Coordinates of C-alpha atoms in Angstrom, one line a residue:
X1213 CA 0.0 0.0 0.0
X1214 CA 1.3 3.2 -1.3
X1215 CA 2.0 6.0 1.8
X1216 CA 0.1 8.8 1.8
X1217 CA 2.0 12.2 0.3
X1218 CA 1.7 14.7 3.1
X1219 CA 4.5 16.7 1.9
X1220 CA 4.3 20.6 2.1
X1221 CA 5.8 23.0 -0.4
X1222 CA 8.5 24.3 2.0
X1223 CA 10.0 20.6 2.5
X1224 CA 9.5 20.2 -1.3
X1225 CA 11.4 23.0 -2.1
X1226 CA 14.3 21.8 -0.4
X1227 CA 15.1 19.7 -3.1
X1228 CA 18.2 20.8 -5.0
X1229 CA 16.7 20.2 -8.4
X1230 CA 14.3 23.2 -7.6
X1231 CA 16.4 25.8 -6.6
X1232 CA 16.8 26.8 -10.3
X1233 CA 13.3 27.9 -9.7
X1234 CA 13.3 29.2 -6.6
X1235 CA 11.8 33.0 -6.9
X1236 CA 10.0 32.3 -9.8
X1237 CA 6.1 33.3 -10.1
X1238 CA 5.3 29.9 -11.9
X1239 CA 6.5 28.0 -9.1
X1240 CA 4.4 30.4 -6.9
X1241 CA 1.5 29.6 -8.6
X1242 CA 0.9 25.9 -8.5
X1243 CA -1.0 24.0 -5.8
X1244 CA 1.0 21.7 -3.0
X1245 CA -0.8 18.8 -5.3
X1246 CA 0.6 19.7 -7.9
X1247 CA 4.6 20.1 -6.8
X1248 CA 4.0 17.1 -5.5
X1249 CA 3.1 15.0 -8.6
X1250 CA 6.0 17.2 -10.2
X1251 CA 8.2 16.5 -8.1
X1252 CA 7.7 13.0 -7.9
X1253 CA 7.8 13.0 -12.1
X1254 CA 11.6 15.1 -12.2
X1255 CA 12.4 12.1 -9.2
X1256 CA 11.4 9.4 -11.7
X1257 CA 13.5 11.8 -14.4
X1258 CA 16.6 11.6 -12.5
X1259 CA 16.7 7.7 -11.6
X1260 CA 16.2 7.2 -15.5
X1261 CA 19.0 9.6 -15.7
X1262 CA 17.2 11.4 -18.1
X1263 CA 19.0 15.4 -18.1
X1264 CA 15.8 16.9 -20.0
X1265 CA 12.2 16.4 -20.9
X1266 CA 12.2 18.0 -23.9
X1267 CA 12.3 15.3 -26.4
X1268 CA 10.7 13.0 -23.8
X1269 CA 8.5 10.4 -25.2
X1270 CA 4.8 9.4 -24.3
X1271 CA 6.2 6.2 -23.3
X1272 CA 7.8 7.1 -20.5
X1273 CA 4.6 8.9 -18.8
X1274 CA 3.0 5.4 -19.0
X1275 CA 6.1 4.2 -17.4
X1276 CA 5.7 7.3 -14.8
X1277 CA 2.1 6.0 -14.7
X1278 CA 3.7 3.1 -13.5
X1279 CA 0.9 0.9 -15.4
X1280 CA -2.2 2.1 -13.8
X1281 CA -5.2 2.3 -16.3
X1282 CA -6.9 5.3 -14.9
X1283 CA -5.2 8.8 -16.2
X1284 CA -5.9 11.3 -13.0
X1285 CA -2.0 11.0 -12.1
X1286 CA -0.8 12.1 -15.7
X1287 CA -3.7 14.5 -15.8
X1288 CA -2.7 16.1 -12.5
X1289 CA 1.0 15.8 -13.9
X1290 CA -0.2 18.0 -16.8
X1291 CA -2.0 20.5 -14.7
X1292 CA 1.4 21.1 -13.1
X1293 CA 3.8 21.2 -15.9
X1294 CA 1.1 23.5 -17.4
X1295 CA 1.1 26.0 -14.5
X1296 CA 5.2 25.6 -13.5
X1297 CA 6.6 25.0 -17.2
X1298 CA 4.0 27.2 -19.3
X1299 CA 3.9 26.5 -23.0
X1300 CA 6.5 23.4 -22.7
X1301 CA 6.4 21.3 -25.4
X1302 CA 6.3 17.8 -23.6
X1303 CA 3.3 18.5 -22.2
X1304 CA 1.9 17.2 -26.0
X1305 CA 3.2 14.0 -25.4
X1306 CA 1.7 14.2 -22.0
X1307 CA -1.6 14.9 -23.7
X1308 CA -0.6 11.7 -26.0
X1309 CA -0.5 9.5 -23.2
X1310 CA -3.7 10.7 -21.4
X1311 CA -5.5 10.0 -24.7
X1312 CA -4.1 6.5 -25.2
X1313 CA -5.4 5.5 -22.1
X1314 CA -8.6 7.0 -22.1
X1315 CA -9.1 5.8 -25.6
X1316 CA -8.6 2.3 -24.1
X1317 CA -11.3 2.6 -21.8
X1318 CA -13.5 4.2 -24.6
X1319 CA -13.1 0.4 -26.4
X1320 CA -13.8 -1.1 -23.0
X1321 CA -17.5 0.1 -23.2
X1322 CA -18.0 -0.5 -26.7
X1323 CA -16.8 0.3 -30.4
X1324 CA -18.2 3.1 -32.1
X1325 CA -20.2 2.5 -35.6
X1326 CA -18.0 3.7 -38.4
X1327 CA -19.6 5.6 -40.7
X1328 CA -20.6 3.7 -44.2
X1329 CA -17.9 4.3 -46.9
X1330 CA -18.8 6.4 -50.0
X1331 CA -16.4 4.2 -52.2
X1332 CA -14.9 0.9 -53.0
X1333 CA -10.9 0.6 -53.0
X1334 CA -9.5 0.6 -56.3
X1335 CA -8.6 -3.0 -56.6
X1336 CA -12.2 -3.8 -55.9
X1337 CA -13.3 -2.6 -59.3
X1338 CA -14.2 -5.2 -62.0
X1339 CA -11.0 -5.5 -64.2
X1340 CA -11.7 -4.5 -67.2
X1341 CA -12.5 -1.0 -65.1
X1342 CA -9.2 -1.4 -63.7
X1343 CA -7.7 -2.0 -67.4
X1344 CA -9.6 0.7 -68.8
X1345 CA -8.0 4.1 -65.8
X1346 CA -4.8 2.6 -66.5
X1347 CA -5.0 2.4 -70.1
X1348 CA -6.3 6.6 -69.9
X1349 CA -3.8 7.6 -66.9
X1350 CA -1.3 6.0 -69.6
X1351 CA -2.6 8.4 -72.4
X1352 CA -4.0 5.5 -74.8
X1353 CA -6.9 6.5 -76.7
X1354 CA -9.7 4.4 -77.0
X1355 CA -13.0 4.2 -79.0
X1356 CA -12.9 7.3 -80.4
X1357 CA -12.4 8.8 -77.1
X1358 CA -8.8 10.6 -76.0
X1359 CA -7.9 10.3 -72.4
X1360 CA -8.3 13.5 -69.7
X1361 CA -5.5 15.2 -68.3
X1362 CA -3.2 13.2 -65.9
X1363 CA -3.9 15.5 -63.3
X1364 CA -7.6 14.3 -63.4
X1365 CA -7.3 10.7 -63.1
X1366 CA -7.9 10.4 -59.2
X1367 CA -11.3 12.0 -59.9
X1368 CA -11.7 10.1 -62.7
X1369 CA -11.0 6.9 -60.6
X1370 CA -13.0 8.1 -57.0
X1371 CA -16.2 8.4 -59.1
X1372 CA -16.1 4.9 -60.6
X1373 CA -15.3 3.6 -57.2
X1374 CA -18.1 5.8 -55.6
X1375 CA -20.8 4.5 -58.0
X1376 CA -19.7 0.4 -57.6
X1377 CA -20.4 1.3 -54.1
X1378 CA -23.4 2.7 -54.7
X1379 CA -24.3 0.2 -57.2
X1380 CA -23.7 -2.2 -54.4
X1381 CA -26.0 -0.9 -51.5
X1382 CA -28.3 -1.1 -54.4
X1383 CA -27.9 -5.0 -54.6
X1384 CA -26.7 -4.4 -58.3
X1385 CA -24.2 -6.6 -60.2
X1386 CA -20.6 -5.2 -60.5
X1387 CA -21.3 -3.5 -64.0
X1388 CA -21.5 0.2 -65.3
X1389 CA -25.4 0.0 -66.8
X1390 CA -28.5 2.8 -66.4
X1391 CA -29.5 1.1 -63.1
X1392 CA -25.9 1.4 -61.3
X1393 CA -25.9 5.2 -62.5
X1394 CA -29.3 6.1 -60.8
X1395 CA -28.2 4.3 -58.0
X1396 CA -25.6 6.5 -58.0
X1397 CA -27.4 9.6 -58.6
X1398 CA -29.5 9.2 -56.0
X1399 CA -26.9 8.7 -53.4
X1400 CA -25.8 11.9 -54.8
X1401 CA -28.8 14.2 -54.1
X1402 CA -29.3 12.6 -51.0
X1403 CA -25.6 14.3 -49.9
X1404 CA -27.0 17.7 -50.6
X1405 CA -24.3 18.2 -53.2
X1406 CA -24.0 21.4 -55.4
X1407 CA -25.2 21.4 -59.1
X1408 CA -22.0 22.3 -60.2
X1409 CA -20.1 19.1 -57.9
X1410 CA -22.6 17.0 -59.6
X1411 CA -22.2 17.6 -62.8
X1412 CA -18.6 17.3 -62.8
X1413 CA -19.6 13.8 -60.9
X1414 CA -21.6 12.8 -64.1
X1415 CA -19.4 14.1 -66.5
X1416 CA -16.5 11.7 -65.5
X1417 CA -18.6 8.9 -65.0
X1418 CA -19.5 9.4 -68.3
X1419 CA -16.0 10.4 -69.9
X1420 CA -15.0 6.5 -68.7
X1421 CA -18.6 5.2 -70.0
X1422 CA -17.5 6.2 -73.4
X1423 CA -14.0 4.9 -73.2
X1424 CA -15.1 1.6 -72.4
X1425 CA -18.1 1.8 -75.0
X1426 CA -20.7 1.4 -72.4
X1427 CA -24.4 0.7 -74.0
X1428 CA -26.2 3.1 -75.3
X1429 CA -28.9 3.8 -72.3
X1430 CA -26.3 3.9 -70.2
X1431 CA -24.4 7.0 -72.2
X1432 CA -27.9 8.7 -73.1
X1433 CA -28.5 8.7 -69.1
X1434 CA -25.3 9.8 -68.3
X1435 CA -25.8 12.6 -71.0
X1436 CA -29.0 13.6 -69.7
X1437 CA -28.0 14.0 -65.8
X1438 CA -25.0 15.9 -67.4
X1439 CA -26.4 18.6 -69.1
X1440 CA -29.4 18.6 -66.5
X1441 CA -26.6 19.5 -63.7
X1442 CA -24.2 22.3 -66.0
X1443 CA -28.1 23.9 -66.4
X1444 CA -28.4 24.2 -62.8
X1445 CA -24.9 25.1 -62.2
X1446 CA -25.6 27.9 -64.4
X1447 CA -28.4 29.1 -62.4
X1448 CA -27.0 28.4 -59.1
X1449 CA -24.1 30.8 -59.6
X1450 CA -25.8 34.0 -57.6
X1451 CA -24.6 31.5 -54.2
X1452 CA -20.8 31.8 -55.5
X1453 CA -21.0 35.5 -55.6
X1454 CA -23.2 35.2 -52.3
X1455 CA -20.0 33.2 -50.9
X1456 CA -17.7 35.8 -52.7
X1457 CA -19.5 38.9 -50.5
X1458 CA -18.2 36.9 -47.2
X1459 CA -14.9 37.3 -48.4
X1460 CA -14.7 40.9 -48.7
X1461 CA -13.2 40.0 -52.6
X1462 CA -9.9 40.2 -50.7
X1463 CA -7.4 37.9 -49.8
X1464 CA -5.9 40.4 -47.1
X1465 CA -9.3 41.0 -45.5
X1466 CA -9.2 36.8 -45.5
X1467 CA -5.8 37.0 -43.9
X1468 CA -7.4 39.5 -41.5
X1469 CA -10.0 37.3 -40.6
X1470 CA -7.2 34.5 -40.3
X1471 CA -5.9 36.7 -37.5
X1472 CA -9.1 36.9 -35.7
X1473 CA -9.3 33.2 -36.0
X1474 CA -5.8 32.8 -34.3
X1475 CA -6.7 34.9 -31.6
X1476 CA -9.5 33.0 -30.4
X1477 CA -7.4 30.3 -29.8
X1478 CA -6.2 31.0 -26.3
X1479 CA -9.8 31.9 -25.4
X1480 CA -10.9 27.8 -26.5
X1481 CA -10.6 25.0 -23.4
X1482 CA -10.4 22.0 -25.7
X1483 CA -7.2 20.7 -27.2
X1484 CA -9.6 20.0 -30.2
X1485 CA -11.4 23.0 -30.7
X1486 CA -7.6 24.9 -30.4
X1487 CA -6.0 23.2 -33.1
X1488 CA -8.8 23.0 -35.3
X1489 CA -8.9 27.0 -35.3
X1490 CA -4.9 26.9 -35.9
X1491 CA -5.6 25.1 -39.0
X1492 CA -8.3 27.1 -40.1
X1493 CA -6.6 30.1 -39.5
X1494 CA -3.4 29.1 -41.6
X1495 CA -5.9 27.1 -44.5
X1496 CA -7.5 30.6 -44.5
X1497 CA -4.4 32.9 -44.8
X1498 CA -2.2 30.7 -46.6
X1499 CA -4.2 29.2 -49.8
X1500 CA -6.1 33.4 -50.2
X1501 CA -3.0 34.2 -51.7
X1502 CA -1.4 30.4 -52.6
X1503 CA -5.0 29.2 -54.4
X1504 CA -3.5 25.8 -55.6
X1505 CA -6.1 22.9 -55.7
X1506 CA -7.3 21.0 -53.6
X1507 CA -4.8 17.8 -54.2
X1508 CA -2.1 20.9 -53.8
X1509 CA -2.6 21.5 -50.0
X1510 CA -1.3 18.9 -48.1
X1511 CA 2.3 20.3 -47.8
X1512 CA 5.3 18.4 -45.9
X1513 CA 7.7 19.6 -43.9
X1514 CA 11.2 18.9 -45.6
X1515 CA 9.4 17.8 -48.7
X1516 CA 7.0 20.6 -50.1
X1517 CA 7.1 23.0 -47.4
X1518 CA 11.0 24.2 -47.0
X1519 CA 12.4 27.2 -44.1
X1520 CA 15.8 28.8 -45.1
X1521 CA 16.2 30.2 -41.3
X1522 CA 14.2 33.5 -42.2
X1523 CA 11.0 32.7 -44.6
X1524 CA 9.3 29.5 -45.4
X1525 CA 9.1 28.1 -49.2
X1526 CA 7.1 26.0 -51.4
X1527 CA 8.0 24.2 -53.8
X1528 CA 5.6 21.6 -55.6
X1529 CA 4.5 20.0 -58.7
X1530 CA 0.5 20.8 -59.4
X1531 CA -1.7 17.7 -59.1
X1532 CA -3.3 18.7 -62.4
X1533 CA -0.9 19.9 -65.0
X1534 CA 2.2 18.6 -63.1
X1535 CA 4.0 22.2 -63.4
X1536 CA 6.5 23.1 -61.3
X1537 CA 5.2 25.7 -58.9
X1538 CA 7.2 27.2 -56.1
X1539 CA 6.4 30.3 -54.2
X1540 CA 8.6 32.2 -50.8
X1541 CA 5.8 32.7 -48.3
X1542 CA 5.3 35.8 -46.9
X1543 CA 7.4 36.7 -43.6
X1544 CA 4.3 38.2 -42.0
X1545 CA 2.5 34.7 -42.4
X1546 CA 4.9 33.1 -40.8
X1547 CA 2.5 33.1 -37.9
X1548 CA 0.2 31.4 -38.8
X1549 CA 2.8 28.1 -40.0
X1550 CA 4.4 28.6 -36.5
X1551 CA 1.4 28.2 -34.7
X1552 CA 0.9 24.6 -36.6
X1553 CA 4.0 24.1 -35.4
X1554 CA 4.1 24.8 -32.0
X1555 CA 0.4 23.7 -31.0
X1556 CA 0.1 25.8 -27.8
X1557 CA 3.1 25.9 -26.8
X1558 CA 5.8 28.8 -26.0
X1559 CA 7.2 30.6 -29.3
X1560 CA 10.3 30.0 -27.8
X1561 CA 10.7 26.7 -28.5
X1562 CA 9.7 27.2 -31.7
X1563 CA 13.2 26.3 -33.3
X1564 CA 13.8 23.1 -31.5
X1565 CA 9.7 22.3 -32.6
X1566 CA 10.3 23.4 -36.1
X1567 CA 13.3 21.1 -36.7
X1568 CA 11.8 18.4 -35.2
X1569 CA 8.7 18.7 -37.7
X1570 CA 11.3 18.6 -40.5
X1571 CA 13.3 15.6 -39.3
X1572 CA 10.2 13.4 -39.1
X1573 CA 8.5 15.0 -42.3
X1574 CA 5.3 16.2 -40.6
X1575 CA 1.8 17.6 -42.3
X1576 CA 1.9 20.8 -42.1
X1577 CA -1.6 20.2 -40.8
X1578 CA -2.4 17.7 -38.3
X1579 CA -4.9 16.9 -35.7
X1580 CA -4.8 18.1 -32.2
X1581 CA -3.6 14.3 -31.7
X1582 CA -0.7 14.7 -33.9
X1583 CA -2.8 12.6 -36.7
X1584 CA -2.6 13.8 -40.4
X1585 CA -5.8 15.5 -41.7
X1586 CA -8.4 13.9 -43.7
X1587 CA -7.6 14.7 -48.0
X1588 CA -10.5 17.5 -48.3
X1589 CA -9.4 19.1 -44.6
X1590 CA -8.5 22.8 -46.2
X1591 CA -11.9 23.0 -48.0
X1592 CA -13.7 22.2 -45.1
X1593 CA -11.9 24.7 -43.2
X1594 CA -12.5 27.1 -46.0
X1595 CA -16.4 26.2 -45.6
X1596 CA -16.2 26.7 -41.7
X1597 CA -14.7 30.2 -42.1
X1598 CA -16.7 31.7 -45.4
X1599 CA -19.3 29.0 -46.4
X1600 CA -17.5 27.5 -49.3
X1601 CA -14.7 25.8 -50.3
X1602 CA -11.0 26.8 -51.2
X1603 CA -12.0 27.0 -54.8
X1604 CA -13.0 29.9 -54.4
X1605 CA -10.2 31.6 -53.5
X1606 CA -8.8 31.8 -57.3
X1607 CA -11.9 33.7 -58.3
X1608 CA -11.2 35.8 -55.3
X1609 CA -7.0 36.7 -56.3
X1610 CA -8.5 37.3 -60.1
X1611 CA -11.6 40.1 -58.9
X1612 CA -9.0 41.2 -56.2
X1613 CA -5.8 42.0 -58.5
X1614 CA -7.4 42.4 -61.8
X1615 CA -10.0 45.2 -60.4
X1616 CA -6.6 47.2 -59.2
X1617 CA -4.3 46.2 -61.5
X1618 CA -5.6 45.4 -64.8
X1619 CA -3.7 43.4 -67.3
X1620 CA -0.9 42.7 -64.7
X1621 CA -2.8 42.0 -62.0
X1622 CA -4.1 38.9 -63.8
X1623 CA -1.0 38.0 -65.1
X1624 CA 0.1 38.1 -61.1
X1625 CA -3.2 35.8 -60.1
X1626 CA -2.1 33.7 -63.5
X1627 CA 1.1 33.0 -61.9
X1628 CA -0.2 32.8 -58.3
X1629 CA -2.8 29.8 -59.1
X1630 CA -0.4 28.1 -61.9
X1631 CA -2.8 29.2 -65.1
X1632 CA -0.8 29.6 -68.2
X1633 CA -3.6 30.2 -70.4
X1634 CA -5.3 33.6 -70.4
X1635 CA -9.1 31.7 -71.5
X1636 CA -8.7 30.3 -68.0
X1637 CA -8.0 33.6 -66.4
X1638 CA -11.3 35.4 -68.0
X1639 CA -13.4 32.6 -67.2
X1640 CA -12.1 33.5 -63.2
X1641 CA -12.7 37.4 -63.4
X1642 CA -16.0 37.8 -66.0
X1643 CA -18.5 37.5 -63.9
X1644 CA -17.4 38.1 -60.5
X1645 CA -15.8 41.6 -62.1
X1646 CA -19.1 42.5 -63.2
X1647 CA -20.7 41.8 -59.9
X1648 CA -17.7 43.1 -57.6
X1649 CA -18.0 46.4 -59.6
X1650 CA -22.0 46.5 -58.4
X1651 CA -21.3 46.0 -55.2
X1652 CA -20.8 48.3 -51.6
X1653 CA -17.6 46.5 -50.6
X1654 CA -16.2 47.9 -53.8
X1655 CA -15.1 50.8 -52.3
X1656 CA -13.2 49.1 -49.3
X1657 CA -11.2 47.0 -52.0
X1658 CA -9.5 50.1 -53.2
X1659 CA -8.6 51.1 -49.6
X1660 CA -6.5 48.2 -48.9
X1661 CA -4.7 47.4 -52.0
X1662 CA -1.8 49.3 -51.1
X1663 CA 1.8 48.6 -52.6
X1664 CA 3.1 47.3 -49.4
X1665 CA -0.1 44.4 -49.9
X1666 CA 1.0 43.7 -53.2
X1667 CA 3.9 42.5 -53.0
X1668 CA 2.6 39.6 -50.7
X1669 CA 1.4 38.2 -54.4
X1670 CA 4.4 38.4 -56.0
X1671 CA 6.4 35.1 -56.8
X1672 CA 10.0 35.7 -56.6

């Protein structure tokens, strides 16, 4: 049986190891419950021999545990190194530990239902489906029909395996006929998805129908939801521009509301709920003036995502043309990647933190667990903060620069959002020009656009 702990502060304090901390307001701070646990934890430290807790692992908290399945120790632990060693980065692999155990007596009481997958893995796929995405991702042409872009192929592939899925909670055979496809479309609609989303659905559904000579209900249906959706897309435009008001048609009065977003963050109790603004904050002020796709936002440390000791750098290859694209962030965004890095804690281990995220390749954006995001994490972000996804930030670079710039401004969103060809850019800025020149916020835009601002969009 363990003796009780009636140890007061003053006979803790006695301990040499504290009297680097003797006088300071920290140590002032925290409850007699608290040194005690800490103390007991820099005890266990200094029988492992172990000089510093810096890089400690959550492994040895279980070990500090000493196997009990219950977290209150390490959860009293963390309250301490929280109110002695503010803003310490171990106390995330603290927070590691707590979870693994309480995750274990989550399983105890019963596993959660996953939620039904909206697709089938590749493999899955009858093989002449199989034969037929590798045939266009290798560029062959085939009944008449030429492949798509390379860049397109994993949406080309996710919608066939989306609609054998669907096929199959239909109780349909393996096969691409009229019946899988309304199966299809009506797991579609039921998702509440945008005209525009499903048209595109349709249309490459339909590019592969053709390629593999599908019969000819099959392409007429296909056909028919196609154009059906691309009408309504057309109508359903005055929500973009609804979208496009949120934004302030401005991607520094997005990086503004980025820094509103990053402020909250100290106000927030949940671990959760704090990283989640973090990465909305930095999806928000990094991709208004970075609007790559989608596929284009999951940057690396070490690999896509580079830091030459005063400014961070990407460098990539886009998912859809496979262009080289590389761009020097900012300085005064640095921010918002330094608070990825540091998850709560001090700035002033940001160095140590930083090079740590680069020797084990990290996301750039992760979970408050440490857990890389889910693929479409930046657009849902995007839709938290202004209602739609990332998309729309291209639209919102072309209004922005090529209201105040004209001819160069575009040529500076061009080269911002990897568009070579000048068709693209005028399909961005026609109508949302037309409306941003209508509209009250108008007159902000022209406030803010200053030189200094400018310069944030150029590529050097």
């Amino acid at each position: 049986m363990k003796t009780p702990d009636y140890r007061t502060k003053f006979e803790i304090l006695q301990k040499r190891r504290w009297d680097p901390l003797i006088g300071d307001p920290n140590l002032e701070q925290a409850t007699v419950h608290e040194l005690r646990v800490l103390d007991d934890f820099l005890a266990f430290l200094e029988e492992r021999q172990i000089a510093s807790f810096t890089d400690i692992s959550a492994q040895e908290f279980h070990r500090f545990n000493q196997g009990r399945t219950a977290a209150t120790t390490l959860r009293l632990l963390k309250r301490a190194m929280m109110t002695v060693f503010p803003g310490h980065p171990s106390v995330l692999a603290l927070e590691e530990a707590i979870r693994s155990l309480e995750k274990g007596r989550v399983r105890s009481r019963g596993k959660r239902r996953k939620t039904p997958s909206k697709s089938v893995p590749f493999d899955q796929l009858p093989k002449d489906w199989q034969t037929a995405l590798l045939h266009m991702e290798e560029g062959f042409d085939r009944n008449g029909q030429l492949p798509p872009a390379t860049g397109m192929m994993p949406t080309h592939k996710m919608k066939m395996r989306q609609l054998l899925c669907s096929a199959r909670a239909a109780g349909l055979p393996d096969a691409l006929s009229a019946e899988s496809v309304r199966a299809y479309a009506r797991d579609l609609r039921d998702r509440d998805l945008a005209p525009a989303t499903l048209r595109s659905s349709f249309a490459a559904v339909q590019k592969v129908a053709r390629y593999i000579a599908a019969d000819d209900e099959t392409l007429s249906l296909l056909a028919d939801l196609t154009r059906r959706y691309e009408t309504e897309a057309q109508k359903s435009k005055s929500k973009k521009f609804q979208h496009l008001q949120k934004t302030g048609y401005s991607p520094v009065a997005l990086i503004n509301q980025a820094h509103d977003i990053l402020d909250e963050v100290n106000e927030l109790l949940s671990p959760r709920s704090r990283q989640e603004r973090r990465n909305r904050a930095a999806a928000l002020a990094l991709f208004s003036i970075m609007p790559v796709r989608l596929a284009d936002t999951r940057l690396v440390f070490g690999e896509t995502l580079l830091w030459n000791g005063a400014r961070y750098s990407i460098e990539i290859r886009l998912s859809k043309s496979h262009y080289p694209w590389a761009t020097e962030v900012d300085p005064r965004l640095n921010i918002f990647i330094n608070a990825l890095i540091l998850r709560g804690a001090d700035p002033a281990w940001i160095d140590h933190m930083r090079d740590a995220c680069f020797e084990q390749k990290r996301g750039l954006f992760v979970t408050s667990t440490g857990d890389p995001v889910a693929y479409g994490y930046v657009s849902d972000r995007w839709r938290s903060a202004v209602g739609t996804g990332e998309h729309i930030a291209r639209t919102i670079l072309h209004t922005f620069l090529g209201i105040e710039l004209g001819q160069a401004g575009t040529d500076m969103a061009m080269a911002a959002t990897g568009q070579r060809h000048h068709a693209t850019a005028k399909a961005y800025q026609d109508d949302a020009l037309g409306m941003a020149q209508r509209l009250k916020g108008q007159a902000e835009l022209t406030k803010i656009a200053t030189q200094t601002e400018q310069e944030m969009f150029e590529l050097r």
